[in-house]
Short mmCIF file of C-alpha atoms in Angstrom, two decimals:
data_model
loop_
_atom_site.label_atom_id
_atom_site.label_comp_id
_atom_site.label_asym_id
_atom_site.label_seq_id
_atom_site.Cartn_x
_atom_site.Cartn_y
_atom_site.Cartn_z
CA MET A 7 66.72 -13.23 35.91
CA PRO A 8 68.92 -11.80 33.12
CA ALA A 9 67.98 -8.42 31.66
CA LEU A 10 68.32 -9.81 28.12
CA GLU A 11 67.54 -13.45 27.44
CA LEU A 12 67.86 -15.33 24.13
CA ARG A 13 66.53 -18.87 23.95
CA ASP A 14 66.99 -21.28 21.01
CA LEU A 15 67.16 -18.27 18.68
CA THR A 16 67.16 -19.11 14.97
CA ILE A 17 67.37 -16.54 12.18
CA GLU A 18 67.06 -17.45 8.51
CA TYR A 19 66.86 -15.50 5.25
CA LEU A 20 67.21 -15.96 1.49
CA SER A 21 70.46 -14.97 -0.24
CA GLY A 22 71.12 -15.69 -3.89
CA GLY A 23 68.29 -18.20 -3.97
CA TYR A 24 69.67 -20.12 -0.98
CA ARG A 25 68.42 -20.25 2.59
CA VAL A 26 71.04 -18.93 4.98
CA ARG A 27 70.84 -19.62 8.72
CA PRO A 28 73.67 -17.68 10.40
CA ILE A 29 72.06 -17.94 13.85
CA ASN A 30 70.90 -21.43 14.73
CA GLY A 31 69.68 -22.34 18.22
CA LEU A 32 71.54 -19.59 20.08
CA ASP A 33 71.16 -19.32 23.87
CA LEU A 34 72.54 -16.19 25.54
CA ASP A 35 71.97 -14.31 28.80
CA ILE A 36 73.16 -10.74 29.30
CA ALA A 37 72.97 -9.08 32.70
CA ASP A 38 71.93 -5.51 33.41
CA GLY A 39 74.87 -3.12 33.02
CA GLU A 40 77.01 -5.44 30.89
CA LEU A 41 79.04 -4.51 27.82
CA VAL A 42 79.18 -7.58 25.60
CA LEU A 43 81.27 -8.02 22.45
CA LEU A 44 80.18 -10.28 19.60
CA LEU A 45 83.23 -11.69 17.83
CA GLY A 46 83.53 -13.94 14.81
CA ALA A 47 84.45 -14.14 11.15
CA SER A 48 82.46 -12.28 8.51
CA GLY A 49 79.20 -14.08 7.85
CA CYS A 50 78.96 -15.71 11.28
CA GLY A 51 75.83 -13.71 12.18
CA LYS A 52 77.01 -10.72 14.24
CA THR A 53 75.11 -8.08 12.26
CA THR A 54 72.18 -10.46 11.79
CA LEU A 55 71.90 -10.90 15.55
CA LEU A 56 72.02 -7.14 16.16
CA SER A 57 69.27 -6.68 13.56
CA ALA A 58 67.05 -9.19 15.36
CA LEU A 59 67.67 -7.48 18.71
CA ALA A 60 66.60 -4.21 17.07
CA THR A 61 63.49 -5.92 15.54
CA LEU A 62 64.77 -5.19 12.03
CA LEU A 63 64.75 -8.95 11.37
CA THR A 64 62.18 -11.45 12.66
CA PRO A 65 63.58 -14.79 13.88
CA VAL A 66 62.10 -17.98 12.48
CA GLY A 67 62.36 -19.61 15.90
CA GLY A 68 63.17 -19.00 19.53
CA THR A 69 62.63 -15.95 21.73
CA ILE A 70 64.26 -12.65 22.68
CA ARG A 71 63.20 -11.20 26.03
CA LEU A 72 64.23 -7.84 27.48
CA ASP A 73 63.13 -7.79 31.12
CA ASP A 74 59.38 -8.48 30.81
CA ILE A 75 59.14 -7.73 27.06
CA ASP A 76 58.93 -10.61 24.58
CA VAL A 77 60.61 -8.76 21.71
CA THR A 78 59.88 -11.48 19.16
CA ARG A 79 56.12 -10.95 19.59
CA LEU A 80 56.11 -7.17 19.13
CA ARG A 81 54.03 -5.90 16.22
CA GLY A 82 52.72 -2.58 14.92
CA ARG A 83 52.76 0.30 17.38
CA ALA A 84 54.38 -1.80 20.10
CA ARG A 85 57.33 -2.52 17.83
CA THR A 86 57.60 1.15 16.83
CA HIS A 87 57.58 2.20 20.50
CA TYR A 88 60.28 -0.36 21.28
CA ARG A 89 62.53 0.92 18.49
CA ARG A 90 61.98 4.55 19.42
CA HIS A 91 62.32 4.36 23.21
CA THR A 92 64.11 1.14 24.13
CA VAL A 93 66.86 0.46 21.59
CA GLY A 94 69.53 2.61 19.96
CA VAL A 95 71.44 1.33 16.92
CA ALA A 96 74.76 2.58 15.55
CA PHE A 97 74.91 1.14 12.03
CA GLN A 98 78.19 0.27 10.35
CA ALA A 99 76.94 2.05 7.21
CA PHE A 100 76.20 5.19 9.30
CA ASN A 101 72.73 5.77 7.71
CA LEU A 102 72.95 9.52 8.35
CA LEU A 103 70.53 11.87 6.59
CA ALA A 104 72.53 13.77 4.00
CA SER A 105 70.38 16.92 4.24
CA LEU A 106 70.86 17.31 8.01
CA THR A 107 73.84 18.59 9.96
CA ALA A 108 75.62 16.37 12.47
CA LEU A 109 73.74 18.16 15.26
CA ASP A 110 70.34 17.60 13.67
CA ASN A 111 71.10 13.96 12.79
CA VAL A 112 71.73 13.29 16.48
CA ALA A 113 68.74 15.35 17.65
CA MET A 114 66.34 13.61 15.25
CA PRO A 115 65.49 10.61 17.51
CA LEU A 116 64.71 13.05 20.32
CA TRP A 117 62.37 15.06 18.12
CA SER A 118 60.62 11.82 17.17
CA GLY A 119 60.10 11.21 20.88
CA ARG A 120 58.58 14.70 21.32
CA THR A 121 61.60 16.25 23.07
CA PRO A 122 61.49 20.07 22.61
CA GLY A 123 63.82 21.42 19.92
CA ARG A 124 66.21 23.35 22.15
CA ALA A 125 66.56 20.52 24.67
CA ALA A 126 67.15 18.00 21.85
CA ARG A 127 69.90 20.13 20.30
CA HIS A 128 71.54 20.65 23.70
CA ARG A 129 71.65 16.89 24.29
CA ALA A 130 72.98 16.31 20.76
CA ALA A 131 75.73 18.92 21.22
CA GLU A 132 76.83 17.29 24.50
CA LEU A 133 77.11 13.85 22.91
CA LEU A 134 79.01 15.11 19.88
CA SER A 135 81.39 17.07 22.10
CA ASP A 136 82.05 13.94 24.17
CA LEU A 137 83.07 12.22 20.94
CA GLY A 138 85.43 15.00 19.87
CA LEU A 139 83.11 16.64 17.32
CA ALA A 140 82.40 20.00 18.97
CA ASP A 141 83.78 21.76 15.89
CA ARG A 142 81.69 19.71 13.46
CA LEU A 143 78.18 20.30 14.81
CA HIS A 144 76.95 22.15 11.74
CA HIS A 145 78.69 20.04 9.08
CA ARG A 146 76.62 17.75 6.86
CA PRO A 147 77.69 14.11 6.29
CA ALA A 148 79.27 14.92 2.89
CA ASN A 149 81.68 17.26 4.67
CA LEU A 150 82.66 14.74 7.36
CA SER A 151 85.27 12.00 7.16
CA GLY A 152 84.30 8.36 7.58
CA GLY A 153 85.53 8.39 11.17
CA GLN A 154 83.55 11.53 11.95
CA GLN A 155 80.38 10.06 10.42
CA GLN A 156 80.91 6.92 12.52
CA ARG A 157 81.03 9.00 15.70
CA VAL A 158 77.90 10.92 14.68
CA ALA A 159 76.14 7.57 14.23
CA VAL A 160 77.23 6.48 17.73
CA ALA A 161 76.02 9.78 19.20
CA ARG A 162 72.64 9.41 17.47
CA ALA A 163 72.23 5.89 18.87
CA LEU A 164 72.86 7.27 22.37
CA ALA A 165 70.64 10.33 22.02
CA ALA A 166 67.51 8.95 23.68
CA ALA A 167 69.48 7.15 26.43
CA PRO A 168 68.16 3.73 25.32
CA ARG A 169 68.03 0.74 27.64
CA ARG A 170 69.83 -1.24 24.98
CA LEU A 171 72.61 0.11 22.73
CA LEU A 172 73.53 -1.97 19.69
CA ALA A 173 76.68 -0.98 17.80
CA ASP A 174 77.90 -2.60 14.59
CA GLU A 175 81.67 -2.10 14.16
CA PRO A 176 81.59 1.30 15.92
CA THR A 177 85.38 1.75 15.69
CA ALA A 178 85.92 0.44 12.16
CA HIS A 179 86.77 3.85 10.68
CA LEU A 180 88.62 5.32 13.65
CA ASP A 181 92.32 5.83 14.23
CA GLU A 182 94.05 5.39 17.59
CA LEU A 183 93.26 8.93 18.74
CA GLN A 184 89.62 8.90 17.67
CA VAL A 185 88.84 5.49 19.12
CA GLU A 186 89.62 6.51 22.71
CA GLY A 187 86.58 8.77 23.01
CA VAL A 188 84.27 6.09 21.61
CA LEU A 189 85.63 3.47 24.02
CA GLN A 190 85.03 5.77 26.98
CA VAL A 191 81.47 6.54 25.89
CA LEU A 192 80.63 2.86 25.36
CA ARG A 193 82.06 1.93 28.75
CA ARG A 194 80.12 4.69 30.53
CA THR A 195 76.92 3.70 28.74
CA ALA A 196 77.10 0.13 30.05
CA ALA A 197 75.75 0.98 33.50
CA PRO A 198 72.83 -0.14 35.66
CA GLY A 199 69.65 0.17 33.62
CA ARG A 200 71.41 -0.33 30.29
CA ILE A 201 73.00 -3.06 28.16
CA VAL A 202 75.55 -2.50 25.39
CA VAL A 203 76.06 -5.13 22.66
CA VAL A 204 78.84 -4.51 20.14
CA ALA A 205 79.65 -6.49 17.00
CA THR A 206 83.31 -6.01 16.15
CA HIS A 207 86.58 -7.30 14.74
CA ASP A 208 88.49 -4.65 16.69
CA GLU A 209 90.63 -6.06 19.49
CA ARG A 210 90.99 -2.56 20.95
CA LEU A 211 87.55 -3.06 22.51
CA LEU A 212 88.53 -6.18 24.46
CA PRO A 213 89.81 -4.34 27.57
CA ILE A 214 86.48 -2.54 28.13
CA ALA A 215 84.26 -5.63 27.68
CA ASP A 216 82.55 -7.44 30.53
CA ARG A 217 82.14 -10.49 28.33
CA VAL A 218 83.04 -11.74 24.86
CA VAL A 219 80.66 -13.99 22.91
CA GLU A 220 82.21 -15.88 20.03
CA LEU A 221 79.84 -16.68 17.18
CA SER A 222 80.70 -19.39 14.69
CA ALA A 223 78.86 -21.72 12.37
CA ARG A 224 79.87 -24.75 14.44
CA ARG A 225 79.54 -23.47 17.99
CA GLN A 226 77.19 -20.59 18.69
CA ARG A 227 76.86 -21.41 22.35
CA ALA A 228 80.56 -20.79 22.93
CA ARG A 229 81.49 -17.77 25.01
CA ARG A 230 84.43 -16.64 27.04
CA GLN A 231 85.41 -13.89 29.43
CA PRO A 232 88.62 -11.92 29.09
CA GLN A 233 91.16 -13.71 31.29
CA ARG A 234 94.52 -12.82 32.77
CA VAL A 235 97.09 -15.51 33.42
CA GLU A 236 99.84 -14.85 35.95
CA LEU A 237 103.01 -16.92 36.10
CA ALA A 238 105.25 -17.19 39.14
CA ALA A 239 108.93 -16.28 38.78
CA GLY A 240 110.72 -19.14 37.04
CA GLN A 241 107.50 -20.95 36.03
CA LEU A 242 107.77 -22.70 32.63
CA LEU A 243 105.46 -21.41 29.90
CA PHE A 244 106.79 -23.48 26.98
CA SER A 245 109.98 -25.20 25.88
CA GLU A 246 111.76 -24.53 22.61
CA ALA A 247 112.10 -27.52 20.23
CA THR A 248 109.46 -29.53 22.15
CA ARG A 249 108.51 -32.65 20.18
CA ALA A 250 104.98 -32.65 18.79
CA PRO A 251 102.44 -35.32 19.85
CA SER A 252 102.95 -38.73 18.24
CA HIS A 253 100.14 -38.30 15.74
CA MET A 254 101.89 -35.15 14.46
CA SER A 255 105.49 -36.41 14.74
CA SER A 256 106.11 -36.00 11.04
CA ARG A 257 105.48 -32.27 11.42
CA SER A 258 107.31 -31.55 14.67
CA GLY A 259 109.36 -28.36 14.80
CA ARG A 260 110.49 -25.41 16.84
CA SER A 261 108.33 -23.05 18.91
CA SER A 262 109.12 -19.38 19.27
#
C-alpha cells in the first residue's frame, strides 16, 4: 500500500467570478521515502495540489490518504494536529514573521509543539547551518536576501521532522552556489518514514528526484521517471536533412 494515495482528486475554486478546476480526477501513489517533483506550466495546479495536501484547500471530490489517515475528512482539532505534527510546508512567498529572527522563525513550529525553548533553538540553528545560514541566525527577514529568506522557509518546514514535506519552488530565489545545500537537504529528507513533494520549474532538481509527475490541463494522470538512454558506439541517433512525414512534407527541413 502506498504511503500517500490520491484517488480521483478534484479541486475547484472561484477566480474572477469563474470556477477554476486545476486538478480534475487526479490519481497518484507516492511510496514511503520518495522525493517527487511536480512539473507543469503556471496555472496547471502544482501549488493548488500542495495546498490540498497541507489541508489549506478542501477538495470538492476524491480522497487523499496518508497511511491510515483520510486527510480529506480531517476537521477541527484533528486537522490542526495534522498540520502541526505531520506536514511541513515551505511556501514560495516565504511567509516569515517579520518581527522574529531567522532562528526564532525556524524554532516557532517546535514551540507550538511544546518543544522546550533551548532544544528548539538548537534544532533551528542546526538546520540553518546546514543551509549555509550560520551567520544569519539573528537577522530578521527584512535584513535577509530573497535567497536567504527562501532557505529559512525550508528550514522552518523541516523543523518538526514532518512525515510529509511540501515545498513550493524551494530553489526559485537561489543561485548555483546556494542551491546545492537545499538539494542535499531535500534529498536527505526523503528517507524511510518521510515523503517529499516539490512543485518546481527548476530543472536543477531533476537529478535528485525519484519520480517526476507532470501536471497539465489535458493529462493529469501522466507521469514519468527520469531516464537515461545509452547508445552503442556507431549507433544512429538521427540523420541530418531527414525528410518529414508525408503529412508535413510542405514543412520538411534540416535537423541539428
